[in-house]
Each structure stands twice: as C-alpha cells, then as structure tokens.
Short mmCIF file of C-alpha atoms and ligand atoms in Angstrom, two decimals:
data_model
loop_
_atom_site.label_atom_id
_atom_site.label_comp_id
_atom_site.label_asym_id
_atom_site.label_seq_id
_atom_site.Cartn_x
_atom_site.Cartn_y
_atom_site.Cartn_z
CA UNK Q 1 -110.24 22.22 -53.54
CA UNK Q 2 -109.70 24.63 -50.50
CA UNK Q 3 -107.77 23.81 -47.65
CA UNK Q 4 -109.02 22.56 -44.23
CA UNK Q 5 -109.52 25.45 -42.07
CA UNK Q 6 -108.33 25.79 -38.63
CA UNK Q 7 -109.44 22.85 -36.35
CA UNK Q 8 -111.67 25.46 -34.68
CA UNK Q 9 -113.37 26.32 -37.57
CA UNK Q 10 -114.12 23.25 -38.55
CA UNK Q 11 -115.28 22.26 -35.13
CA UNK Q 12 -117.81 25.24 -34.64
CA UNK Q 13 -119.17 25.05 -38.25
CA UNK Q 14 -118.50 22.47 -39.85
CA UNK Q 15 -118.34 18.40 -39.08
CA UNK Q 16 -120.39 18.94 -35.86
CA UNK Q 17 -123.12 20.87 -36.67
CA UNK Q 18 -124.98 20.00 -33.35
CA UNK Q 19 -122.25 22.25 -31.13
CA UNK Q 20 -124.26 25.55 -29.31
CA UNK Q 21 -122.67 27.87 -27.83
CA UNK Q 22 -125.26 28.71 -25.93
CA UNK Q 23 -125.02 25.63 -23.90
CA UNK Q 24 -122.31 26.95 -22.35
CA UNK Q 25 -123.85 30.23 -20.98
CA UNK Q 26 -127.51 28.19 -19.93
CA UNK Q 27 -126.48 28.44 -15.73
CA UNK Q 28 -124.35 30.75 -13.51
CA UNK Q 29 -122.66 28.25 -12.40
CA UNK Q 30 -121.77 27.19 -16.05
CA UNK Q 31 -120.65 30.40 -16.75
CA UNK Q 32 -118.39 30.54 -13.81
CA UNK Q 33 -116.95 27.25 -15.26
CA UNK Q 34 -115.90 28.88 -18.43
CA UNK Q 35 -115.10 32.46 -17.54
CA UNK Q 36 -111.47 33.03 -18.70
CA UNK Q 37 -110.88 36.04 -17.13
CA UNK Q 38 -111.79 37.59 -13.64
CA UNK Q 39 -110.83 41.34 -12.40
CA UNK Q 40 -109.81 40.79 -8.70
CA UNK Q 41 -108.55 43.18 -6.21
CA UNK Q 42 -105.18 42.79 -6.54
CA UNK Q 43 -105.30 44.07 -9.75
CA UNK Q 44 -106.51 47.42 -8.61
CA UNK Q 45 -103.92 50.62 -8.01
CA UNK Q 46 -105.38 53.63 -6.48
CA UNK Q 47 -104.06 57.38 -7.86
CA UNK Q 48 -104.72 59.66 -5.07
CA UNK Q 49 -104.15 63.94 -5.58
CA UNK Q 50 -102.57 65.17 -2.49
CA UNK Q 51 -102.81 69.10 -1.74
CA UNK Q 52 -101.39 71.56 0.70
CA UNK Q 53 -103.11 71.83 4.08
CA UNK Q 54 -104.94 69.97 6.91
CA UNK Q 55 -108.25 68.03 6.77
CA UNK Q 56 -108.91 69.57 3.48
CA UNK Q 57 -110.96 67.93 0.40
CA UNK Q 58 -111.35 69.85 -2.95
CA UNK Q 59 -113.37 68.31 -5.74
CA UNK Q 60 -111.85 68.24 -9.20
CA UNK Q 61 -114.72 69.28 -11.18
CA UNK Q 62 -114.14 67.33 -14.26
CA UNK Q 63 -113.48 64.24 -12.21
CA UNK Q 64 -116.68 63.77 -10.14
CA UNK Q 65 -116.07 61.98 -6.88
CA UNK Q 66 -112.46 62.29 -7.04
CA UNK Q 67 -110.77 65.06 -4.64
CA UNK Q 68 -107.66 66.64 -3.89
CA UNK Q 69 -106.43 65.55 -0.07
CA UNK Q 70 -104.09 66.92 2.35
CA UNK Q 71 -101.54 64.53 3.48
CA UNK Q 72 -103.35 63.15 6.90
CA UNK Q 73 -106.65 62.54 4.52
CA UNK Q 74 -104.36 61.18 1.47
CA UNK Q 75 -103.23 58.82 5.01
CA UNK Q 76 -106.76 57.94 5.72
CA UNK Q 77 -107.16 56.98 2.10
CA UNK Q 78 -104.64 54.70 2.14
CA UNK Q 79 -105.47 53.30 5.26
CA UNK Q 80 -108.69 52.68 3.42
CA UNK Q 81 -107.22 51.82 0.18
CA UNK Q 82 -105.54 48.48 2.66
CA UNK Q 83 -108.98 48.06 4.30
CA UNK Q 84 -109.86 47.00 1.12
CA UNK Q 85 -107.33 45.22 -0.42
CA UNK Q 86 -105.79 47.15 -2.68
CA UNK Q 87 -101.92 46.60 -3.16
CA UNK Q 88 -100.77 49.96 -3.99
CA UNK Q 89 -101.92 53.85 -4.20
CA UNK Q 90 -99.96 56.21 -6.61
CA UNK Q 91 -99.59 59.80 -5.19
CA UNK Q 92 -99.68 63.02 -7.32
CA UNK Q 93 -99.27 66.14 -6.06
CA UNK Q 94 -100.99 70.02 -6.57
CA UNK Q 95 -97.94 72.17 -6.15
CA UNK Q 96 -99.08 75.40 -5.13
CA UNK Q 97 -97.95 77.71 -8.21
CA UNK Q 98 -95.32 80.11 -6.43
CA UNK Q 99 -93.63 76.87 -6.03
CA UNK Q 100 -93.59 75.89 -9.69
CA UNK Q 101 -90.19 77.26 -11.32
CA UNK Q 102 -88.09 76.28 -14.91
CA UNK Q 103 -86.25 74.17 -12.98
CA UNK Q 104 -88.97 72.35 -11.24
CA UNK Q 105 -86.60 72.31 -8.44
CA UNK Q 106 -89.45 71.67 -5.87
CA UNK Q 107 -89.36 68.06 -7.32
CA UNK Q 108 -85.92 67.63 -5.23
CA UNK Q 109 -87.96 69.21 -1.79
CA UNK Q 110 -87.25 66.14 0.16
CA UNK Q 111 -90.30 68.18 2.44
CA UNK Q 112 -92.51 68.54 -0.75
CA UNK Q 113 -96.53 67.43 -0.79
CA UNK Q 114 -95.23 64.06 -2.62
CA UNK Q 115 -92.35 63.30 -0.14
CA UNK Q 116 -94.82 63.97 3.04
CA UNK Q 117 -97.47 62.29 2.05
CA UNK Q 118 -95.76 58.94 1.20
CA UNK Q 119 -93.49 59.54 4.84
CA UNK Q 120 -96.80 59.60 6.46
CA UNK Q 121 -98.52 56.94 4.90
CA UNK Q 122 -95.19 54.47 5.04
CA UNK Q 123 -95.26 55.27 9.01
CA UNK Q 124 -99.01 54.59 9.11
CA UNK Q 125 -99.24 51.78 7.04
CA UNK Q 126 -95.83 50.08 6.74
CA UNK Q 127 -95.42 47.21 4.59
CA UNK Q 128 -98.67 46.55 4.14
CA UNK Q 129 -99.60 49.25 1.32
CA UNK Q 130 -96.94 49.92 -1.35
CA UNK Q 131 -96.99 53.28 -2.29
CA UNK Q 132 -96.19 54.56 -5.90
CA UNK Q 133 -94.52 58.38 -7.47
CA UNK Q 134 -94.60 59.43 -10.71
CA UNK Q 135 -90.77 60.62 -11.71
CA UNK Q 136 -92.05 63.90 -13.71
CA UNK Q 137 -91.08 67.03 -13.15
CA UNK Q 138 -94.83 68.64 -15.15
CA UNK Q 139 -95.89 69.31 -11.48
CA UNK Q 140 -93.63 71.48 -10.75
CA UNK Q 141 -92.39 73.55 -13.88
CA UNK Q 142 -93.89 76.35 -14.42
CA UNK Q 143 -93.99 75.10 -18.34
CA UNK Q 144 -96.04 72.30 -17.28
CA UNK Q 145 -93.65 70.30 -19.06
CA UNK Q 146 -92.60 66.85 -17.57
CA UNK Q 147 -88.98 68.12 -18.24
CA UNK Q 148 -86.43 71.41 -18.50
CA UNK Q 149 -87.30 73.45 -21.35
CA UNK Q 150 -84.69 75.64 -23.09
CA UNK Q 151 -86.01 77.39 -25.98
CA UNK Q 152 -89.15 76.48 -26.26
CA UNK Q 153 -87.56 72.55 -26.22
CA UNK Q 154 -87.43 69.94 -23.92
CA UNK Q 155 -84.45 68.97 -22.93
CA UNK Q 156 -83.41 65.24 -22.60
CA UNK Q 157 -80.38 64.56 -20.73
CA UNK Q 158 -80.22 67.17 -18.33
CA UNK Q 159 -83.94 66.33 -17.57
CA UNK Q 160 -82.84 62.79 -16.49
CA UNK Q 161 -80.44 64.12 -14.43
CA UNK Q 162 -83.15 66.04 -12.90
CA UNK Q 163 -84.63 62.67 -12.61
CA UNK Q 164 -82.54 60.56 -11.27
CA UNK Q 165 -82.28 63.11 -7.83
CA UNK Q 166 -86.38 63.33 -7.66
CA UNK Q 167 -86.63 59.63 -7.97
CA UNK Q 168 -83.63 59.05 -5.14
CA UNK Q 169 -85.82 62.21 -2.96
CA UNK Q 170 -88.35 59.59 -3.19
CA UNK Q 171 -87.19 56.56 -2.38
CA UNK Q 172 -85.43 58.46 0.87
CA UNK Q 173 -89.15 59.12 1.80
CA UNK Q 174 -90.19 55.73 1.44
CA UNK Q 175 -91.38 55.56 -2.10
CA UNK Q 176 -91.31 51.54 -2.91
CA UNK Q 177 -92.11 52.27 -6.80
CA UNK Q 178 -90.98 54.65 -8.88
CA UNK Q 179 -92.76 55.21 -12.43
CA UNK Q 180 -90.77 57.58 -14.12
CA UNK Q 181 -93.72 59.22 -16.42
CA UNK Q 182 -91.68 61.48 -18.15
CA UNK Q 183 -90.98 59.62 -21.56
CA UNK Q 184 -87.15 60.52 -22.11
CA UNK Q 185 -85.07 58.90 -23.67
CA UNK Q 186 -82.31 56.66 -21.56
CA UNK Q 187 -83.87 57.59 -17.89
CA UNK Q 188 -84.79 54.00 -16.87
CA UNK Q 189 -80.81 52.42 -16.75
CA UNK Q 190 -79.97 56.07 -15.14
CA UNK Q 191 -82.67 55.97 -12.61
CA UNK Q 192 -81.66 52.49 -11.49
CA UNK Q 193 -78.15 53.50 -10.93
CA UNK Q 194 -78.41 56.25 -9.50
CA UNK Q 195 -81.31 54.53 -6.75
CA UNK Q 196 -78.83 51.82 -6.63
CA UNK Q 197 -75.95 53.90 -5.71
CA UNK Q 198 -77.65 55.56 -3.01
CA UNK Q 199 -78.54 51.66 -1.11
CA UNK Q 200 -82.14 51.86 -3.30
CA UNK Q 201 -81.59 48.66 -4.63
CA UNK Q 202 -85.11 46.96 -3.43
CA UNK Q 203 -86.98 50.06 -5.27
CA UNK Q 204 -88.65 49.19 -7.86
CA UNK Q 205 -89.28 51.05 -11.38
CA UNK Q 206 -92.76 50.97 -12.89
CA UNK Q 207 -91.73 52.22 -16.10
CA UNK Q 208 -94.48 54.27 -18.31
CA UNK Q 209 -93.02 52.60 -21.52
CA UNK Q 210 -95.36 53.18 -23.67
CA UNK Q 211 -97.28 56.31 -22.90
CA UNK Q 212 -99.55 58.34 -25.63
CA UNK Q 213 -99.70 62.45 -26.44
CA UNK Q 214 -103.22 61.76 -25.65
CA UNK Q 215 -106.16 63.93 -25.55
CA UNK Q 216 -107.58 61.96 -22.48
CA UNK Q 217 -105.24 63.54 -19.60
CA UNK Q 218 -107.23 66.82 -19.47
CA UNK Q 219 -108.87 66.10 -16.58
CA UNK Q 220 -105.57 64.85 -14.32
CA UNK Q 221 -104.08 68.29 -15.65
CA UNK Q 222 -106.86 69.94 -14.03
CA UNK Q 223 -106.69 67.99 -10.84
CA UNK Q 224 -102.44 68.69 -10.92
CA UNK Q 225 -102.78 72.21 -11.68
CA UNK Q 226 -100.39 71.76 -14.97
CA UNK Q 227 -103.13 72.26 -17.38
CA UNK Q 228 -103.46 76.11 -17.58
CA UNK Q 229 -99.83 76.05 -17.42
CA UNK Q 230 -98.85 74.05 -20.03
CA UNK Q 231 -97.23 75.63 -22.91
CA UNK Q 232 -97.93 73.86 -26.34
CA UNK Q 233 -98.15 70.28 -26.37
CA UNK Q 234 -96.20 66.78 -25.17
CA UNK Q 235 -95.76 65.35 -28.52
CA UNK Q 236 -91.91 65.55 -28.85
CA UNK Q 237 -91.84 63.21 -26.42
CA UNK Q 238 -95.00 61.58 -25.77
CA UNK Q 239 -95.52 58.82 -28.22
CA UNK Q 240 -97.96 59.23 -31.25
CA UNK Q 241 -101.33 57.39 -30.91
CA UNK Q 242 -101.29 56.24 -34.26
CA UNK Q 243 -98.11 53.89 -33.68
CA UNK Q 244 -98.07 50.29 -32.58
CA UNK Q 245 -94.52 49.03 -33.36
CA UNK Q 246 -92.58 51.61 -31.58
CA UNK Q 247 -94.32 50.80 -28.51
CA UNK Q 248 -92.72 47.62 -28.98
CA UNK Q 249 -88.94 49.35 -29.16
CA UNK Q 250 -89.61 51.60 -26.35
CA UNK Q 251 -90.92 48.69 -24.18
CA UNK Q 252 -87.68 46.76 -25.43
CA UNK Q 253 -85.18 49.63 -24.41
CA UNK Q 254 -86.82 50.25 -20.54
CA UNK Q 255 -86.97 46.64 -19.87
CA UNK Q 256 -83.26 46.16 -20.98
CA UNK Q 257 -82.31 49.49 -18.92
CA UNK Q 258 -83.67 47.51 -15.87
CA UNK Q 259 -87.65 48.38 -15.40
CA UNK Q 260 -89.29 45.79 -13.22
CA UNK Q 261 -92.64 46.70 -14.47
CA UNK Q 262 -93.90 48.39 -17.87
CA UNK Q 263 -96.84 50.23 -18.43
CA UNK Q 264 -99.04 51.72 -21.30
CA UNK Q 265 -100.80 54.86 -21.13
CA UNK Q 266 -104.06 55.45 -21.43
CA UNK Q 267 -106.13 52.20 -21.13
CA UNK Q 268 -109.01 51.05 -22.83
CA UNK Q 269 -107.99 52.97 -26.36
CA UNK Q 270 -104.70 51.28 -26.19
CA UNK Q 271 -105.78 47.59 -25.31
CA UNK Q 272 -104.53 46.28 -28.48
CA UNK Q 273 -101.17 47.41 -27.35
CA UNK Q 274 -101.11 45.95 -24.04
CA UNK Q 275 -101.68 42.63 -25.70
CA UNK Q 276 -99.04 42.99 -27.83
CA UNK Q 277 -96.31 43.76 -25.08
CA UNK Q 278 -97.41 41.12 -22.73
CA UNK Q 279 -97.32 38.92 -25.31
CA UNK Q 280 -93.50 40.15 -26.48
CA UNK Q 281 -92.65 40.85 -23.40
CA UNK Q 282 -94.07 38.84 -20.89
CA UNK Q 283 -93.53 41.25 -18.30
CA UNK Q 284 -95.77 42.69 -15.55
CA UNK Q 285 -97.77 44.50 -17.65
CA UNK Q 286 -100.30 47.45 -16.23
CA UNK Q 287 -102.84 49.93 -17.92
CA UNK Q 288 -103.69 53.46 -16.66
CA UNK Q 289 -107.72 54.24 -16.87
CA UNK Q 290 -106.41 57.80 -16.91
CA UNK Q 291 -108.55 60.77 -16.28
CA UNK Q 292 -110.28 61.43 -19.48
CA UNK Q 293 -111.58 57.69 -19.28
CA UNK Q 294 -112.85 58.00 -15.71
CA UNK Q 295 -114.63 61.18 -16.62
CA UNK Q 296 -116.41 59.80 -19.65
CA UNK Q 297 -117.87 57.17 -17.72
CA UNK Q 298 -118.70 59.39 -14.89
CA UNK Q 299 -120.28 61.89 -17.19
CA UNK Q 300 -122.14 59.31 -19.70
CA UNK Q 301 -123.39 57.93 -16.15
CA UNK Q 302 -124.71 61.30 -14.89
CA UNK Q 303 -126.58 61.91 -18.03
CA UNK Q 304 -128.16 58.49 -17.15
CA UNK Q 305 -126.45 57.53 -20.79
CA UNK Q 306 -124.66 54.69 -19.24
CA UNK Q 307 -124.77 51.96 -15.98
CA UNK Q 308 -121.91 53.62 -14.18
CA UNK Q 309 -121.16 50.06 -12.47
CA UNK Q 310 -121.71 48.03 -15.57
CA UNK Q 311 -119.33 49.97 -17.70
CA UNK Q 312 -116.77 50.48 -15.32
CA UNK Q 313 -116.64 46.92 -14.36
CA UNK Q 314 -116.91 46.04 -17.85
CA UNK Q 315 -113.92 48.38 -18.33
CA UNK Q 316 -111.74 47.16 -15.79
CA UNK Q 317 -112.54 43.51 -16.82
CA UNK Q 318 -111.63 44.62 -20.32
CA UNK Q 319 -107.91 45.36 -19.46
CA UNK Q 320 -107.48 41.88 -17.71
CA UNK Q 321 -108.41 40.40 -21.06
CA UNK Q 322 -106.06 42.19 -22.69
CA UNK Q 323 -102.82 40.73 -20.81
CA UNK Q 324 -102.94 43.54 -17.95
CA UNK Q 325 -101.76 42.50 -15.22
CA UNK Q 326 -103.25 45.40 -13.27
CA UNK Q 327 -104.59 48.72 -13.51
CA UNK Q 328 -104.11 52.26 -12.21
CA UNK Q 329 -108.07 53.63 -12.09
CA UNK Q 330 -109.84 55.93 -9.86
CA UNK Q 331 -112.53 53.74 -9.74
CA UNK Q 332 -110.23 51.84 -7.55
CA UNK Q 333 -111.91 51.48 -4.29
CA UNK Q 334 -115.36 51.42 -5.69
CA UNK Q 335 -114.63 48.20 -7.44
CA UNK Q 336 -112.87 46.75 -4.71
CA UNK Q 337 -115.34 47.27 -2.42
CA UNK Q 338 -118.04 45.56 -5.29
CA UNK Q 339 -115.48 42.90 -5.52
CA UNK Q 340 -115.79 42.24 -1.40
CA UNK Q 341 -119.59 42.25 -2.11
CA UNK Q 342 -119.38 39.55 -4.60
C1 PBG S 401 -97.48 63.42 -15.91
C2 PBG S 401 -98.60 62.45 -15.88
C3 PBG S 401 -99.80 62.58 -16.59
C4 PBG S 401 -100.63 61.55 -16.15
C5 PBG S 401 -99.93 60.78 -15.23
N1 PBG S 401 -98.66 61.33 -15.08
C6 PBG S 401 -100.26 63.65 -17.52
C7 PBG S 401 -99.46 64.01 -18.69
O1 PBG S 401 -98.57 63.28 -19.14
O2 PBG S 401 -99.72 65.10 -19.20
C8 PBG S 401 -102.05 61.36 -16.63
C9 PBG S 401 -102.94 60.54 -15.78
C10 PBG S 401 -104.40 60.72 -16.07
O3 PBG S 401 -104.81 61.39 -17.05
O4 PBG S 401 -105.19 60.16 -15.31
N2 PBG S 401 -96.24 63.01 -16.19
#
C-alpha cells in the first residue's frame, strides 16, 4: 500500500474530484482575489549613466532607450524618477579615459561625475529620493577591473582599502547607499567601519552578495566605457554561474560583516537563487535586471519577437515571486508610470 500523499495532492486529485481550478480564474475580480503576488512601485530602483558635460544625452546603442546624462539631466531624471514614485536611482558613471589609471584613483575625486551628480541630486531632491553608488573601482582602472591589479591579478586587500575611501568619498557627497559591487573578499565589515568612523553611521550597505561572472553585463560595459578596456575576464572573483550553495556562504559572510541589504546579480537567470537567500536569510533581498536582460527584451521587442510590455512586466513580476524584495531595472520608470496607469 502507498502512502497518503501530501494533503494537497490529495485535495486537487484525489477525494474531491469536483475541484477546478479554473473557477478561480472565471472573473477579474476573482483573480484579483487570489493573486499572490503584485509588482508595485516601490519595488522599482532606477540605474541611471551619468557623463561629462551639460545638457548632454548619448544613447548606448546596445541598450535602446537608455542614455548617458550629464549631471543637471541625471538631476532631472531623478526629479522624475520621485514624480513617479520610485524610492531610489543608482548612479554609474562614464569616466572619460585619460582619467582611468591602475590605481583608479579618480574613484577617491570627491569632484568626480559620481560624487557631483549625487551632490546635485541630494540638494534638488533631499530626502525624498535615496540615491545609490556602486563601490567598484572597474570605472576607473584602466584594466577595467573592479579592483588593483598587480601582475595580471587582482588584488584583494589593498583593493578594499581602496574601497573603504571611495565608499566614505561617497557618503561625504550624500550617497545614502552604498553597494559595494566589487566581490572581494572581507570589504563589507571594512566598509562599515571605516563609514562609521568617519560619522557615516546612517549609510547604508546594499551588498552585491551574490553576484555572477556573467555573460549578460556586456551591454552596462558598453554604457561605462570598461568594456574595450577590460583585460581578460572577472572570474577570480566574480562567482561561477553554475554554483548555488556558495551563494549561500557569501550571503552568510556580508550579512554577518554588517550589510543591511543583499543582492544577487543578474536577475531572472538567477531567480532560483534569490529564493533560496530570502528564504535563509530573510533579509531585504533585491535582483538586478542587468543590461544584457534589458537588451534582450528590447531587442526580441524590436524584431516584433516579443510584447515589450508583456514581457517586461512579466519579468519584473517574476522577481517578486521569487522573494525579491525589489529590483534594480532600466525599465524602471516605464513600469512605474504603467503601474500609475493601472
Ligand atoms: C561593476 C558593475 C557591473 C554591473 C554593475 N556594477 C559590471 C561588471 O561587474 O562587470 C552590471 C550591471 C548591468 O549589466 O546592468 N562593478
């Protein structure tokens, strides 16, 4: 004799053959009754490109409808990005190249694109916006590495010390999250002390815990300028997409260092590992739609392959379902403003 299966089982197939599941799904209104999960604005973070100059817009070709703004635009974004809603905007910058050097030391400009741009938008917008930097130094090395390389190596602890000064440059412009992006080892407890010891207690760290080598940042290297640059690849440090449970240890070390918020990197091929860390975790979980994602969309969409708003919706609604509890995407004020429609 076989066991019972699980209640649900039984349920569904078994003593009560007369259940539909249709019945369920017959009305809107029914459907809004059962929905489980809903994608609302607040869940929405805004990654914004911010280049040299005044009142200039470049496109990034392999990212249609994103652009590259100077700081006053990247401040009429923002004040855009509140219009609408949205809680936060992430800034990235495109450091002109004589800039870049081996030891990215244009990350610690206190005057550089990233440090201007959040200045301006923190004056224009205050408290109501929280604004976001990645703590990276790829922008700015002229190995396009996201730390020092000696020898054709990355180097760990003297790139968190390196760290630890861009992510204190940052909070002195205004920065209310840091999200160090970098993936070395020990650079969440040393960022926290050294923001605390400067009076940076209320910043807080958006860790990229679990982040991926992944072939799906092409396009943000394009928009950053670090892709031609880039010498070899990110997998020494970067995680390898074909492992689960060490996203589970790395989560595990940067919330015990002190992160306040964990992330995983990229999105929607990684969903089965944002359900496992916010279910071991239970922290604020968030998911970037990076780059590559956004431009498969956008170029399945302009091949008329693909409903642009049904998959990105689909998309974003995908990552709530997961566990996120947000999501970095460039669709970011196109969905909020289909979210106001609704
Ligand atoms: C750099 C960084 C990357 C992204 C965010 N921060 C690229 C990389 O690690 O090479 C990718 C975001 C995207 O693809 O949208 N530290």
């Amino acid at each position: 004799m076989t066991e019972p299966g699980p209640a649900i089982v039984t349920v569904a197939f078994g003593e009560f053959p007369l259940a539909r599941m249709r019945r369920n799904r017959f009305d809107a209104w029914t459907r809004r009754m059962v929905c489980e999960n809903r994608l609302s604005v607040d869940d929405l973070i805004w990654p914004l490109f911010v280049v040299d100059g005044e009142n200039r817009r470049e496109p990034v070709a392999s990212m249609p409808g994103v652009e590259r703004l100077s700081a006053d635009l990247i401040v009429k974004a923002a004040g855009e990005a509140k219009a609408l809603g949205i809680p936060a905007v992430a800034v990235f910058p495109y450091t002109d190249p004589a800039l870049k050097t081996p030891d990215a030391k244009e990350a610690l400009n206190p005057d550089n694109l990233v440090c201007r741009s959040v200045r301006a938008v923190k004056e224009a917008h205050g408290d109501a916006l929280g604004v976001i930097c990645d703590v990276a130094l790829d922008p700015y090395n002229s190995d396009g590495h996201d730390g020092l390389v000696e020898n054709g190596r990355v180097l760990n602890d003297e790139t968190v010390d390196v760290l630890c000064k861009q992510a204190v440059v940052q909070a002195r412009a205004g920065c209310d999250i840091v999200a160090p992006s970098d993936m070395m080892d020990g650079r969440i407890r040393a960022v926290r002390q050294a923001l605390d010891a400067e009076g940076f207690q209320h910043v807080r760290i958006l860790s990229y815990a679990a982040k991926y080598a992944s072939g799906f940042y092409g396009p943000f290297r394009d928009a950053v300028g670090s892709g031609g640059v880039l010498k070899g690849d990110k997998k020494t440090y970067q995680m390898d997409p074909a492992n689960s449970d060490e996203a589970i240890r790395e989560v595990a070390m940067d919330v015990a260092e002190g992160a306040d918020m964990i992330m995983v990197k990229p999105g929607m091929p990684y969903l089965d590992i944002v359900r496992r860390i916010k279910d071991a975790f239970a922290m604020p979980t968030f998911a970037y739609q990076v780059s590559g994602e956004y431009a498969m969309i956008k170029a399945a969409a302009a091949n008329g392959w693909l409903d642009e708003t049904a998959a990105m919706m689909e998309s974003l609604l995908a990552f709530k379902r997961a566990g996120a509890d947000g999501v970095l995407t460039y669709y970011a004020p196109v969905a909020a403003k289909l979210l106001g429609e609704a």
